[in-house]
PDB file of C-alpha atoms in Angstrom:
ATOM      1  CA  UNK A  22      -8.717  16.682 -17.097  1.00 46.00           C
ATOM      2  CA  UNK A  23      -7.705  14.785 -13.512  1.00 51.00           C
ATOM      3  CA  UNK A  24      -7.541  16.341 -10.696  1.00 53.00           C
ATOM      4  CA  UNK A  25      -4.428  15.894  -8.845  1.00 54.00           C
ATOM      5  CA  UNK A  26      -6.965  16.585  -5.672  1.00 50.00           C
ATOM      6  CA  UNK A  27      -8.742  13.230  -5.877  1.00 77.00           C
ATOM      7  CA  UNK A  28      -4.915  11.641  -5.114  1.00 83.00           C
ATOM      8  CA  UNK A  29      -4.453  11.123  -1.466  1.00 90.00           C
ATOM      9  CA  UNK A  30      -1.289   9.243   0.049  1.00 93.00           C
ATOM     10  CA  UNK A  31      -0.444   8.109   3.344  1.00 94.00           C
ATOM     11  CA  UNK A  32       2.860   7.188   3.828  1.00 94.00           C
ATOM     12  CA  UNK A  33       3.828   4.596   6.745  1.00 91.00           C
ATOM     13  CA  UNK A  34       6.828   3.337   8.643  1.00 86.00           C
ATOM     14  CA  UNK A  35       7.265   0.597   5.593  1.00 88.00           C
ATOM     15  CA  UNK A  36       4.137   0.917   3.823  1.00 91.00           C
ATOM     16  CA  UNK A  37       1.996   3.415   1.714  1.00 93.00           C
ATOM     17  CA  UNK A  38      -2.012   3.939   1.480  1.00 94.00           C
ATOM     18  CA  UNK A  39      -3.026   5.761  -1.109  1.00 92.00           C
ATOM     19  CA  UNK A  40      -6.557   6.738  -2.299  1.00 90.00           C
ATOM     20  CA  UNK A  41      -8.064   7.785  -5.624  1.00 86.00           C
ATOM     21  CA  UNK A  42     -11.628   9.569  -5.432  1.00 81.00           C
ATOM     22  CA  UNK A  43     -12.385  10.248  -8.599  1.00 65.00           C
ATOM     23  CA  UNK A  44     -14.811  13.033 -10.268  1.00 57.00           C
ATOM     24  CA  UNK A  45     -14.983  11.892 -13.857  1.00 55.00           C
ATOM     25  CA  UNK A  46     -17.904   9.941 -14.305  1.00 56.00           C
ATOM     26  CA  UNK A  47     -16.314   7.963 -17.013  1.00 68.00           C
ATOM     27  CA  UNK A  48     -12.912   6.693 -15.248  1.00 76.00           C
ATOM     28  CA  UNK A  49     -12.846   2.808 -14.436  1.00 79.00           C
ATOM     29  CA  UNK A  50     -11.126   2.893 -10.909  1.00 82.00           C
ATOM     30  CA  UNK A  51     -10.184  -0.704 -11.624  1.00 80.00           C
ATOM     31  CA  UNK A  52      -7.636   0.237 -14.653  1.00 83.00           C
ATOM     32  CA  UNK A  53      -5.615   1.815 -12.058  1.00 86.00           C
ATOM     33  CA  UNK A  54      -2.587   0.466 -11.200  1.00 88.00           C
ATOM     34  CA  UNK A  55       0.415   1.313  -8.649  1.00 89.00           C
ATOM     35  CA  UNK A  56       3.360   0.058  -9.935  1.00 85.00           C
ATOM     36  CA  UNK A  57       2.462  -3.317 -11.034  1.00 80.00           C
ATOM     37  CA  UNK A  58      -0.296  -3.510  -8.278  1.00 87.00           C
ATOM     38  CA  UNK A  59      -4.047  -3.759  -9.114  1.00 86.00           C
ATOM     39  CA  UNK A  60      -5.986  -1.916  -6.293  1.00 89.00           C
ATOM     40  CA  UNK A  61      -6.777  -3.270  -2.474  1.00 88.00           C
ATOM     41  CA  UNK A  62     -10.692  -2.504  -2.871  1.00 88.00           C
ATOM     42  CA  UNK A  63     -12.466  -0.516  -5.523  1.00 85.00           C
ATOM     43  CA  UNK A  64     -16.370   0.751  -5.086  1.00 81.00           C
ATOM     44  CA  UNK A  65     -18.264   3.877  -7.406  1.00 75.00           C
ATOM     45  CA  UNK A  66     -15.558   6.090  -8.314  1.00 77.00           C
ATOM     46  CA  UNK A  67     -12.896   5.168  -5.873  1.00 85.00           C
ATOM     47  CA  UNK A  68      -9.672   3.245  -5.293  1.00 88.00           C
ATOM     48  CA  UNK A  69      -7.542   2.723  -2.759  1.00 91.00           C
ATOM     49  CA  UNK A  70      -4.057   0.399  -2.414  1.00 93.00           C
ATOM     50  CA  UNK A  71      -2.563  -0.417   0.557  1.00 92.00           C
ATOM     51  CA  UNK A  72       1.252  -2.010   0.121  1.00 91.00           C
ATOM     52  CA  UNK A  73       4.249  -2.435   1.256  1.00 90.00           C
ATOM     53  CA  UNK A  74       7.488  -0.494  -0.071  1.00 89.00           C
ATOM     54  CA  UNK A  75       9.074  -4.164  -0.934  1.00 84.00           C
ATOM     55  CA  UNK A  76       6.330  -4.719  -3.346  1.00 85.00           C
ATOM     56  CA  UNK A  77       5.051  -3.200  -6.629  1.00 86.00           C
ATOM     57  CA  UNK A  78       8.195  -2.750  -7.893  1.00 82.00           C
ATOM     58  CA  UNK A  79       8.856   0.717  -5.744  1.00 87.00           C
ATOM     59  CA  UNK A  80      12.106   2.363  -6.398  1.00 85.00           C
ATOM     60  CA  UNK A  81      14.310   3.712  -3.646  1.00 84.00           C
ATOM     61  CA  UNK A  82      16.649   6.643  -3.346  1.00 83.00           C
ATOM     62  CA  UNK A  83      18.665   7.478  -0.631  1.00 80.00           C
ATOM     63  CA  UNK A  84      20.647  10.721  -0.082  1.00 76.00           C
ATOM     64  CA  UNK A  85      22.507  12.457   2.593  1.00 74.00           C
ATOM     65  CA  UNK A  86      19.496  13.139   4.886  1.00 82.00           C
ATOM     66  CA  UNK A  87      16.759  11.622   2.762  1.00 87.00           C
ATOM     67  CA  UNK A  88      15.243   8.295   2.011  1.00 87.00           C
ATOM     68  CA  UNK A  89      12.559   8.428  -0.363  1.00 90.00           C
ATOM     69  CA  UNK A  90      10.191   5.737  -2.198  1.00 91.00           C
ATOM     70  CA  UNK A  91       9.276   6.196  -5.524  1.00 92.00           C
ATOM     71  CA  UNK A  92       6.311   5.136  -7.792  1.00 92.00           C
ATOM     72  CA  UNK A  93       3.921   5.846 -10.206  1.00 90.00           C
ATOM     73  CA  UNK A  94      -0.253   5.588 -10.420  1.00 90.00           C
ATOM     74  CA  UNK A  95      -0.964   4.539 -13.900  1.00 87.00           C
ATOM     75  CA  UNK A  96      -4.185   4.896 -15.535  1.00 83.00           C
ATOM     76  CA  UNK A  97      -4.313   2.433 -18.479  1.00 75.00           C
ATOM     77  CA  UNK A  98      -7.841   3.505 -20.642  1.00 73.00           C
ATOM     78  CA  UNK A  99      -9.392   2.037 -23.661  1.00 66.00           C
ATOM     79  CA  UNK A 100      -8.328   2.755 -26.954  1.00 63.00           C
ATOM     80  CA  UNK A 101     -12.307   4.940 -27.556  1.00 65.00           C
ATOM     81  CA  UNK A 102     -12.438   5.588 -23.511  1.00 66.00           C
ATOM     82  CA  UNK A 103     -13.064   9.578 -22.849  1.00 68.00           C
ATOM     83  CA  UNK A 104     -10.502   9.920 -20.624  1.00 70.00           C
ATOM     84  CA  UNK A 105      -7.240   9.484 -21.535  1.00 75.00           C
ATOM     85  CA  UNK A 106      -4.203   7.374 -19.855  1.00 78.00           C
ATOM     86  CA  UNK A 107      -2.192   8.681 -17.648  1.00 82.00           C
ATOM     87  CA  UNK A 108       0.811   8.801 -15.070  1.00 85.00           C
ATOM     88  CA  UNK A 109       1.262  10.666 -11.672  1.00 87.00           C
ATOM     89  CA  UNK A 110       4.533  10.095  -9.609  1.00 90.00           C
ATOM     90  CA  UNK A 111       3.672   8.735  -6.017  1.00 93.00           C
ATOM     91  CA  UNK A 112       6.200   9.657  -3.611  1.00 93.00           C
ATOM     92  CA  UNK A 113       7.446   8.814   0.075  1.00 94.00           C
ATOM     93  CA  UNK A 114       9.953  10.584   1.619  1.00 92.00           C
ATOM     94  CA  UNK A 115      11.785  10.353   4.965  1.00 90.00           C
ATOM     95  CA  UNK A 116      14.922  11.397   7.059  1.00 87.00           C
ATOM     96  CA  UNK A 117      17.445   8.974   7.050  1.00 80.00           C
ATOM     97  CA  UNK A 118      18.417   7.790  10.094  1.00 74.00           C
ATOM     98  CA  UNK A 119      22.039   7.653  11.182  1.00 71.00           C
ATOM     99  CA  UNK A 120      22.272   3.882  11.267  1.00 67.00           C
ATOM    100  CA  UNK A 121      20.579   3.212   7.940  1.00 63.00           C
ATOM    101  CA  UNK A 122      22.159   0.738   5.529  1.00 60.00           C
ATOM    102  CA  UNK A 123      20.684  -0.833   2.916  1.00 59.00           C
ATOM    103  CA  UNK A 124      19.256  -4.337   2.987  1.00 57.00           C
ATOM    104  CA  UNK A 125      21.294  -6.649   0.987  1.00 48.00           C
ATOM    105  CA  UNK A 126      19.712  -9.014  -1.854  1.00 49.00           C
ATOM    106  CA  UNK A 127      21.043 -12.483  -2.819  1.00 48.00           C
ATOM    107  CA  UNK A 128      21.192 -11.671  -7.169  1.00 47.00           C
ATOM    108  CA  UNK A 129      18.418 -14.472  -8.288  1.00 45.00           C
ATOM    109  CA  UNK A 130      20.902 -15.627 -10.624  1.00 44.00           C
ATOM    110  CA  UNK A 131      23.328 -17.438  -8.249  1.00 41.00           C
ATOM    111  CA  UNK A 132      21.774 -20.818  -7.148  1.00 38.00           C
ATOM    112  CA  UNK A 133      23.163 -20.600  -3.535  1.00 38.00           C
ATOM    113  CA  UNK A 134      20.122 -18.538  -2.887  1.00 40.00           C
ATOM    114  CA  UNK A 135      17.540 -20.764  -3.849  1.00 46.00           C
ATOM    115  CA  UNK A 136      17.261 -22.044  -0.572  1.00 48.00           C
ATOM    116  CA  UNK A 137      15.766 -18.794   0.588  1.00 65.00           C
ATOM    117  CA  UNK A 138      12.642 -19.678  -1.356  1.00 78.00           C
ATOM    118  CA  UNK A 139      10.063 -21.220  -0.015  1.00 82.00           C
ATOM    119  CA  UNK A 140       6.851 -21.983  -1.917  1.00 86.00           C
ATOM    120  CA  UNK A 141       3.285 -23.046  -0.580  1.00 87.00           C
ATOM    121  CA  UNK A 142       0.116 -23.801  -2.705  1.00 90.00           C
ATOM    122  CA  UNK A 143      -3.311 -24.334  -0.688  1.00 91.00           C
ATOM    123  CA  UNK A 144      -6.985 -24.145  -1.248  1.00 93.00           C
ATOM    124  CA  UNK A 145      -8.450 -21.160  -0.031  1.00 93.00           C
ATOM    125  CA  UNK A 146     -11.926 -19.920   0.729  1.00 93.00           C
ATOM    126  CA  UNK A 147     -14.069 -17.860  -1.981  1.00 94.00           C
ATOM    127  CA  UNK A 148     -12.928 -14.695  -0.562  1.00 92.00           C
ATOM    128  CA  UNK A 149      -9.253 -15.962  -0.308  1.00 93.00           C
ATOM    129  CA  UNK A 150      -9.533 -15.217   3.450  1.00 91.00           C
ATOM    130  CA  UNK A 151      -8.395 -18.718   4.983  1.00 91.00           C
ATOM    131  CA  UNK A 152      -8.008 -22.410   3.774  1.00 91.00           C
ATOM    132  CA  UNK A 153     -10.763 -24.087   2.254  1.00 92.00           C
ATOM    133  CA  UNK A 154     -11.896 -27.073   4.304  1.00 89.00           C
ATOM    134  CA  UNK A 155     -14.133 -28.864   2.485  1.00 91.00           C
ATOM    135  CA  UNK A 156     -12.589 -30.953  -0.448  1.00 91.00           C
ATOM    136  CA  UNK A 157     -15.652 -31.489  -2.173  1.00 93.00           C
ATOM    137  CA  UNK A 158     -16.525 -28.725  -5.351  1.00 94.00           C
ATOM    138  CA  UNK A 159     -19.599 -29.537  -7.266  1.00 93.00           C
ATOM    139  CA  UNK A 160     -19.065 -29.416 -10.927  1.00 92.00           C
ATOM    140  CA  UNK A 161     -19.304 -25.494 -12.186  1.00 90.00           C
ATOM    141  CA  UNK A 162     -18.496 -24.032  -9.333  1.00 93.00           C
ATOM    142  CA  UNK A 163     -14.528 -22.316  -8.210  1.00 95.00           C
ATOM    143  CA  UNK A 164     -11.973 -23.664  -7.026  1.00 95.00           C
ATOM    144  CA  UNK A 165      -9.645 -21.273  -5.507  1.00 95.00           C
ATOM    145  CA  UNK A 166      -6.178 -21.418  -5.292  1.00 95.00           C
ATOM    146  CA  UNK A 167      -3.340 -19.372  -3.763  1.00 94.00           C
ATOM    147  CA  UNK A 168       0.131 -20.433  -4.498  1.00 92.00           C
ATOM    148  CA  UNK A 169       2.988 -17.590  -2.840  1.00 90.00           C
ATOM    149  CA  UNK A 170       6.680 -17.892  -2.536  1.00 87.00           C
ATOM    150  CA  UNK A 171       8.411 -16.378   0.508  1.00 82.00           C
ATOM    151  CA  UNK A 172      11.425 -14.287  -1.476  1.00 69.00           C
ATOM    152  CA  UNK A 173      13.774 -13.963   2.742  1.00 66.00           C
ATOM    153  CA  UNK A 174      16.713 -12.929   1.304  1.00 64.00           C
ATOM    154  CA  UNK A 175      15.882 -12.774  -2.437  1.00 63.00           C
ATOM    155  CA  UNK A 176      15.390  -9.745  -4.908  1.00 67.00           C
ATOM    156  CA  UNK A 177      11.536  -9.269  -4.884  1.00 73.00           C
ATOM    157  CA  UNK A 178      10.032 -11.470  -7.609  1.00 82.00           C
ATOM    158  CA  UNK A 179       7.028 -12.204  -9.721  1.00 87.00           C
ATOM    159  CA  UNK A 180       5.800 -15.374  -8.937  1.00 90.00           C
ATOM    160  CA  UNK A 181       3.906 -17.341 -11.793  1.00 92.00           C
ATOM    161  CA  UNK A 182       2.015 -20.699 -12.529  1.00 92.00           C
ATOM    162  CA  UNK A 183       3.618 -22.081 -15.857  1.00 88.00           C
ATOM    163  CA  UNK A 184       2.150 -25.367 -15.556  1.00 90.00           C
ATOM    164  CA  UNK A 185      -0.726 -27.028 -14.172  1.00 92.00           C
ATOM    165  CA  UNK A 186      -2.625 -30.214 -14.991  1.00 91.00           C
ATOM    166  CA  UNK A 187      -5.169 -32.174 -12.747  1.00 91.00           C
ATOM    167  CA  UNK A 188      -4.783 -35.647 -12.955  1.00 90.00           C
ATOM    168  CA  UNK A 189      -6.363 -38.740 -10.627  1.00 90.00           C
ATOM    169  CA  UNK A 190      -2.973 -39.614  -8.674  1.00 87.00           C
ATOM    170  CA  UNK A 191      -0.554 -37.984  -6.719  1.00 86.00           C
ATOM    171  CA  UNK A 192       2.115 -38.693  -8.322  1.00 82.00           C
ATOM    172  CA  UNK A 193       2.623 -37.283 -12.172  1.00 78.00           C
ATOM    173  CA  UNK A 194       2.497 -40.394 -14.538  1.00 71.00           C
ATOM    174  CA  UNK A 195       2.438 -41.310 -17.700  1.00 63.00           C
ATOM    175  CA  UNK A 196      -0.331 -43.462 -17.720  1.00 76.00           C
ATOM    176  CA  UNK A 197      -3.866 -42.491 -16.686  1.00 79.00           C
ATOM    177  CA  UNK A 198      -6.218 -38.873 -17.225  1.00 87.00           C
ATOM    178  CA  UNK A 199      -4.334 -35.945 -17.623  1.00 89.00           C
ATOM    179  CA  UNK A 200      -6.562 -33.022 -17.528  1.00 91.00           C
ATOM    180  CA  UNK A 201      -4.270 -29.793 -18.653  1.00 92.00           C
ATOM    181  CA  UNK A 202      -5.589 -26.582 -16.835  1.00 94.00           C
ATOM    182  CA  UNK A 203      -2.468 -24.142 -17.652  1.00 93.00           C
ATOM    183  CA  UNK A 204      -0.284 -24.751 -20.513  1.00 87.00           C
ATOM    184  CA  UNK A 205       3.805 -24.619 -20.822  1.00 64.00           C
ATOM    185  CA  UNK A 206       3.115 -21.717 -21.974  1.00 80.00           C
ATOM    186  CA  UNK A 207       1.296 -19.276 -18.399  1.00 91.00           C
ATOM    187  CA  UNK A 208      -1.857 -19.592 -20.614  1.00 94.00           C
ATOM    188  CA  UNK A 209      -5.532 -20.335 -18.415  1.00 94.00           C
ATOM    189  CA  UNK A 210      -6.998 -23.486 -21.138  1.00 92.00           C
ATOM    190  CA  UNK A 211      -9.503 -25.374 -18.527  1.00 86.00           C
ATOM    191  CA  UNK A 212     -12.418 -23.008 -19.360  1.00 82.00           C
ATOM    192  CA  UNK A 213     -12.895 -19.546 -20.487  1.00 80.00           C
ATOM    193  CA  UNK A 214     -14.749 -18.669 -17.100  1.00 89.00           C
ATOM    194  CA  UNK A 215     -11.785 -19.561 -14.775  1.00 94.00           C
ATOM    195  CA  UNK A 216      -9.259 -16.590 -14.492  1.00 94.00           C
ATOM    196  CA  UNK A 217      -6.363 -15.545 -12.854  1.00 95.00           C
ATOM    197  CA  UNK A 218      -7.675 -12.767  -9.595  1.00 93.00           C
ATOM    198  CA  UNK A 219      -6.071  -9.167  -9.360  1.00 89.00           C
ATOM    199  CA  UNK A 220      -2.740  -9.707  -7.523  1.00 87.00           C
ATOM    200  CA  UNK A 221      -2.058  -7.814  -3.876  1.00 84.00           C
ATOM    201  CA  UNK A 222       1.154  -8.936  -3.679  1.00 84.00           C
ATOM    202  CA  UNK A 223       3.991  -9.562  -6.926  1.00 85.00           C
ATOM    203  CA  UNK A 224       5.181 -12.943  -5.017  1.00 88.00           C
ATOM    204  CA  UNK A 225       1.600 -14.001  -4.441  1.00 92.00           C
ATOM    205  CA  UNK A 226      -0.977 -15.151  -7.537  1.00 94.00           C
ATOM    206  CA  UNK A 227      -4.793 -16.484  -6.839  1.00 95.00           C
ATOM    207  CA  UNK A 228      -6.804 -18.924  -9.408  1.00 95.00           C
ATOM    208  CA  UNK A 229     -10.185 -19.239  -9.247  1.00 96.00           C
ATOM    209  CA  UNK A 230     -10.641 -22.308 -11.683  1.00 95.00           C
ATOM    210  CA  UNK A 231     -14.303 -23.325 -12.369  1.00 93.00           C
ATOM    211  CA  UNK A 232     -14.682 -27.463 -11.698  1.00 92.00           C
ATOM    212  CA  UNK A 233     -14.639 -29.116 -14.795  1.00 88.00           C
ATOM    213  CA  UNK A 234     -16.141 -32.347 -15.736  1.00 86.00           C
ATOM    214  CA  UNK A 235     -12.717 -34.411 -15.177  1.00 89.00           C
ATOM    215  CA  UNK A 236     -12.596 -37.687 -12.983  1.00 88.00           C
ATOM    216  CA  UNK A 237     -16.302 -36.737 -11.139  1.00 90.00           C
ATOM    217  CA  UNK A 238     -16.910 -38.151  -8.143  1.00 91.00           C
ATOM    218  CA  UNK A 239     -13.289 -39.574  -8.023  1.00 91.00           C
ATOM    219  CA  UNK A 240     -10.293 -38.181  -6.342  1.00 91.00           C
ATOM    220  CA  UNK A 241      -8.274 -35.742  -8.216  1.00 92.00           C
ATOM    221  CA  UNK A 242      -5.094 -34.222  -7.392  1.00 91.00           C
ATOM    222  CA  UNK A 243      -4.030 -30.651  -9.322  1.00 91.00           C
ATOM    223  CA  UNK A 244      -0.061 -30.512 -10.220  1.00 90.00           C
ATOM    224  CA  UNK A 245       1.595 -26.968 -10.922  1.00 90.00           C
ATOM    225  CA  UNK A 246       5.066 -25.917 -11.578  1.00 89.00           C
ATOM    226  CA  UNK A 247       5.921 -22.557  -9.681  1.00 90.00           C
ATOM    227  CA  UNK A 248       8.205 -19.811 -11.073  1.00 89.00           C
ATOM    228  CA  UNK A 249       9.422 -16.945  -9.084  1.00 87.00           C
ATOM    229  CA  UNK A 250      10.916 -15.174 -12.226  1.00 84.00           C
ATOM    230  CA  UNK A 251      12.169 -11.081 -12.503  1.00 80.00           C
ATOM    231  CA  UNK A 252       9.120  -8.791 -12.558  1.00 79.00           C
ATOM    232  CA  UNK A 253      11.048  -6.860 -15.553  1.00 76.00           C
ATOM    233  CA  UNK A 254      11.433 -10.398 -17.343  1.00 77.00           C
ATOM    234  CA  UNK A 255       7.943 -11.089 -18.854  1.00 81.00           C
ATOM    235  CA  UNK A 256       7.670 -12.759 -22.489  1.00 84.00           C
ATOM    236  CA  UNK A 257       6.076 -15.415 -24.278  1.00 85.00           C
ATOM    237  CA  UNK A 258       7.147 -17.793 -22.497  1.00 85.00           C
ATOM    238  CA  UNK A 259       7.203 -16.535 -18.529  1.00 88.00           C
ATOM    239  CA  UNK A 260       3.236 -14.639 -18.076  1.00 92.00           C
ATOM    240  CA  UNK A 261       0.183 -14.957 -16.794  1.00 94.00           C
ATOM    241  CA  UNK A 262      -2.729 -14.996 -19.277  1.00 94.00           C
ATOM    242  CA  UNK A 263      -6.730 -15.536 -18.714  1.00 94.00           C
ATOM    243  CA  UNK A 264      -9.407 -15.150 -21.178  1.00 92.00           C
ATOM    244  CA  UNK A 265     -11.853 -12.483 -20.555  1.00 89.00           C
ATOM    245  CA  UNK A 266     -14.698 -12.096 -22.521  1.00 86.00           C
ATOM    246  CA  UNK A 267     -15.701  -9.628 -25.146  1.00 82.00           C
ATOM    247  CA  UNK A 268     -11.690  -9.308 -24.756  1.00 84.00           C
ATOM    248  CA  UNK A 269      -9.716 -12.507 -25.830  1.00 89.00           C
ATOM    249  CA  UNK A 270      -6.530 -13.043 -23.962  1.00 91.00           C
ATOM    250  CA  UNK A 271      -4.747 -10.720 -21.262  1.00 90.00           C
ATOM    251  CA  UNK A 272      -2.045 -10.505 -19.323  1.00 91.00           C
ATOM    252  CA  UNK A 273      -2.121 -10.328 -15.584  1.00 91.00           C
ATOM    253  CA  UNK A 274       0.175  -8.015 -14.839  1.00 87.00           C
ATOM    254  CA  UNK A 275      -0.153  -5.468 -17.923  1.00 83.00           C
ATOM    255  CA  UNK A 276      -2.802  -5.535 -19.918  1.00 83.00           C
ATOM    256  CA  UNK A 277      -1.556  -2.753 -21.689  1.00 79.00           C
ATOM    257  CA  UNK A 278       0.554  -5.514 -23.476  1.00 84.00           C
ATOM    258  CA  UNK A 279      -1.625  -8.597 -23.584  1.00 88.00           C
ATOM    259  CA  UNK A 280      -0.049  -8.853 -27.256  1.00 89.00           C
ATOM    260  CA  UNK A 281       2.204 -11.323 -25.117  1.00 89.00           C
ATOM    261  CA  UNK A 282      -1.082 -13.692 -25.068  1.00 91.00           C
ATOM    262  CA  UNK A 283      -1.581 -13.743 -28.737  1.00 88.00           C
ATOM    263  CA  UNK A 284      -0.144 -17.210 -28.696  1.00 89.00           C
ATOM    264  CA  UNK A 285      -2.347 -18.825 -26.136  1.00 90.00           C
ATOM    265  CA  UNK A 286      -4.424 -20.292 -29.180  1.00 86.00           C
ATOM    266  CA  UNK A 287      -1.594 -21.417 -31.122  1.00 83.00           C
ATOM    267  CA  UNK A 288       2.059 -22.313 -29.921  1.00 81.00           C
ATOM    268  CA  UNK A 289       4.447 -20.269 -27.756  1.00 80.00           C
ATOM    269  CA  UNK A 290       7.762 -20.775 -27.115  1.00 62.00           C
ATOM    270  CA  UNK A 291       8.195 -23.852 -25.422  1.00 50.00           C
ATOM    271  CA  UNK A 292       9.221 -24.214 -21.589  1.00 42.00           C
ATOM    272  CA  UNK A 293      11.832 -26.914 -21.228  1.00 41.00           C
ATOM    273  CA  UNK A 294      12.618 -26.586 -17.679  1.00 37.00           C
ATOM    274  CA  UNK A 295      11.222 -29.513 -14.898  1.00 34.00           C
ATOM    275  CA  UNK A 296      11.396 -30.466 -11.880  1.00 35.00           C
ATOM    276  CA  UNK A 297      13.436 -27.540  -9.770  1.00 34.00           C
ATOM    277  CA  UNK A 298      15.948 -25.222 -11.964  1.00 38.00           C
ATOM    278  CA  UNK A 299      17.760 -21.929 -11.947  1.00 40.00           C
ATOM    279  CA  UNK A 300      18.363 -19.579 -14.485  1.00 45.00           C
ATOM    280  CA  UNK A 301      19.231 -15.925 -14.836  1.00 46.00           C
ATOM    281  CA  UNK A 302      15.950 -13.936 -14.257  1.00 54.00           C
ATOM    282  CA  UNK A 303      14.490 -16.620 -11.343  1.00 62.00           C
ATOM    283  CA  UNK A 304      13.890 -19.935 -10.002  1.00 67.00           C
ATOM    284  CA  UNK A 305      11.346 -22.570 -10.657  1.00 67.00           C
ATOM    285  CA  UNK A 306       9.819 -25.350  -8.634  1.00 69.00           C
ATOM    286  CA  UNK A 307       7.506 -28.274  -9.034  1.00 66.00           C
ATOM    287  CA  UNK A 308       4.599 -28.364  -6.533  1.00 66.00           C
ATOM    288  CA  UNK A 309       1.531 -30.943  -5.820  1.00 66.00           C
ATOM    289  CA  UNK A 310      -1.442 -28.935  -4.495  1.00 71.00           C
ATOM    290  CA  UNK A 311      -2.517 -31.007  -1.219  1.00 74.00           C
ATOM    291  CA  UNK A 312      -5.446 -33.307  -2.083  1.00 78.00           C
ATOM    292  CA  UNK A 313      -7.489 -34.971  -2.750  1.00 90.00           C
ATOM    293  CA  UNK A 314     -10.217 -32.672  -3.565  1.00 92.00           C
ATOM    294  CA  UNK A 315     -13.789 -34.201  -5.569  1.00 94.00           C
ATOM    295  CA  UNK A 316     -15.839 -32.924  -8.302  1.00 93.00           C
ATOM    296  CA  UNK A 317     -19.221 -33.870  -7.767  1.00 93.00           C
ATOM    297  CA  UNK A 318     -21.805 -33.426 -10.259  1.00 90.00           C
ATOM    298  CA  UNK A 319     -25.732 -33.726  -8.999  1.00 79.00           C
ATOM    299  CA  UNK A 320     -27.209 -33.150 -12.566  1.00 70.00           C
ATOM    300  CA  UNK A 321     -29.811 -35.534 -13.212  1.00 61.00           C
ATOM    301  CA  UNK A 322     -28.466 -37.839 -15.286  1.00 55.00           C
TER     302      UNK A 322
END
């Protein structure tokens, strides 16, 4: 049984809180998802989100005197969990004003728009609260890394990593180390403790990536091809998967159908597109993160 009680939402001018206390022992507050949001902050038995109408993939429906936002809190439970999944429609609704029109979208697909897009890739702080200053990262320890797109005038859009190696120049070469953290594929390979981080944002995506024993002591320079692809478009080919353990492989933004991962540890189909391209569901562009960053290893030898 769930209480439609323990749901409590506060709609804003553009935004919605919402907060999930809940009385079953045996719910995981962290399976909950708005939309295709994870949650803001979780603690014992609660939840809360905090986003913006443009994000999580809210719907919108406008009639003669109302505007209204439309979602849905999803509850995503084991297969053997107690408490079974479940859906409950979130809504905001509010009189339209006299002067509303709708905002107008470039479609992703023409390639005029793509120079609304805009992305950035930076180091960040453990907490993801600010750049990172210090370029040094003993070996074992995170590196974290936000890369975002700014959508302007775009359709809102998923943004993904679907390639990333490390190498010891900043320039991608044929000769020389090549140290391959995510595949062609969206799948996590540089080590089964690194993982993708619970989005807050679709056009937003955080890697912490544990330092690996590549190039120590020398400079090293990480190399990632950004897609901002259609939220609705996910396959083999265009996802986000980490390894989690006692798990295997999921997928970022549904675990529900991590069966997209199931080719991680074999071959998926291949991703032919480099340097910057457009295609129907999004746009893709090559990126250097700004280095040079070290791996230091003070293990006696």
């Amino acid at each position: 049984l769930v209480l439609l009680a323990d749901l409590k939402v506060d709609c804003g001018r553009d935004s919605v809180t919402l907060r999930w206390g809940a009385a079953q022992s045996q719910m995981d507050t962290s399976l909950l998802r708005l939309g295709g949001c994870y949650p803001s902050s979780i603690s014992a038995g609660e939840a809360m989100f905090q986003v913006e109408f443009s994000d999580c993939n809210f719907s919108r429906l406008v009639t003669g005197d109302t505007l209204m936002y439309m979602n849905e809190l999803i509850y995503m439970s084991g297969p053997k969990a107690q408490l079974k999944s479940f859906s409950h429609p979130v809504v905001c609704a509010y009189e339209r004003p006299a002067d509303w029109a709708p905002r107008m979208f470039d479609p992703v697909f023409h390639t005029y728009g793509e120079g609304d897009l805009v992305f950035h890739m930076e180091l960040m702080k453990d907490d993801f609260s600010g750049p990172h200053l210090s370029r040094e990262y003993p070996l074992g320890s995170f590196i974290h890394i936000s890369a975002a797109v700014e959508q302007m005038g775009h359709q809102p859009l998923l943004l993904l990593l679907e390639e990333c190696v490390a190498t010891t120049t900043p320039e991608l070469q044929s000769e020389g180390p090549v140290h391959p953290i995510i595949t062609n594929k969206g799948c996590l390979v540089a080590s089964k403790n690194s993982k993708f981080e619970p989005r807050q944002k679709t056009s937003e995506i955080r890697l912490s990536l544990q330092a690996f024993k590549f190039a120590v002591g020398k400079e090293v320079y990480i190399h990632c091809n950004l897609l901002a692809w259609d939220p609705s478009g996910l396959d083999t080919s265009k996802k986000a998967c980490h390894y989690v353990k006692g798990h295997g492989w999921a997928l970022l933004d549904d675990p529900y159908h991590s069966t997209l991962c199931g080719c991680c540890d074999s071959s998926c189909e291949p991703w032919k597109t480099s340097g910057i391209a457009s295609g129907k569901h999004g746009s893709t562009q090559s990126a250097v993160l700004i280095g040079p960053l070290v791996i230091t290893d003070n293990s006696p030898a």
